[in-house]
């Protein structure tokens, strides 16, 4: 029962994380004229402030001393911090430079990259339909490379960085708030140093664009921390394959925003490439649902047959007592 409750809670966290990531392209253009690196640095600094306040309110500090005694976990956290920094920076740059659709492609590809990592790193075995989905995705990348006139580097960097980040979060087994705190602590000093250097050169927009702009830059901490805490909480509660399925939400929203709101071009070659990706994801989803159904049916068949209901013992018929004769 506890495992089922944990998985249900993890699904809710996953829906929340990917739903918020799906609409975040609307936020980053509001921070211009700040550049992508300045926005990224503010994102790191203010994220630490947000999670620090949350830990202070919850009084959850005991894990820090234990973490310092685990060098392997610390090393994994450093790698996770670098990966999420690369992912954040590339994504912010792509949104503010008119590449929302290509960024969304990265998150469409991500479930397939996650499956590939499961094979290469965790030793998982793929079914035929999963191999077919991966092969179609590779063909899609080739078609898109022809359409763009170059490999879709933004998509590939986003897909691989976030898939590796999810894999490391799975291995860490830390709570979402705790792992995000550790990651932002690791990146805090480089980010703060960059902001101070930018201010010393007179190139910072934090104070030059008025209090409204400064407040928006500071709110990047909330925009960053909340979905990442939800994602971290989901990653330790649900299987990696389920996370891959949930991730479809974010790129669907992002793709819709790129085409309908930002009016990015979609020539025929891009439609062809995206159609192949969607075909691969459809096959993958169908296979996952079919496998889950079979596993559920197998568990039901393995359950022991119910014992027959006990037959009630017959109630003895009372023997009437002969009436006593009256004298």
PDB file of C-alpha atoms in Angstrom, residues 6 12 36 241 262 265 267 297:
ATOM      1  CA  UNK A   6       4.420   6.714  -3.188  1.00  0.00           C
ATOM      2  CA  UNK A  12       1.363  14.091  -9.212  1.00  0.00           C
ATOM      3  CA  UNK A  36      21.305  34.169 -21.399  1.00  0.00           C
ATOM      4  CA  UNK A 241      10.227   4.657 -17.957  1.00  0.00           C
ATOM      5  CA  UNK A 262       6.104  32.800 -31.287  1.00  0.00           C
ATOM      6  CA  UNK A 265       8.766  28.720 -39.244  1.00  0.00           C
ATOM      7  CA  UNK A 267       8.992  24.123 -43.416  1.00  0.00           C
ATOM      8  CA  UNK A 297      -2.658  -9.378 -15.779  1.00  0.00           C
TER       9      UNK A 297
END
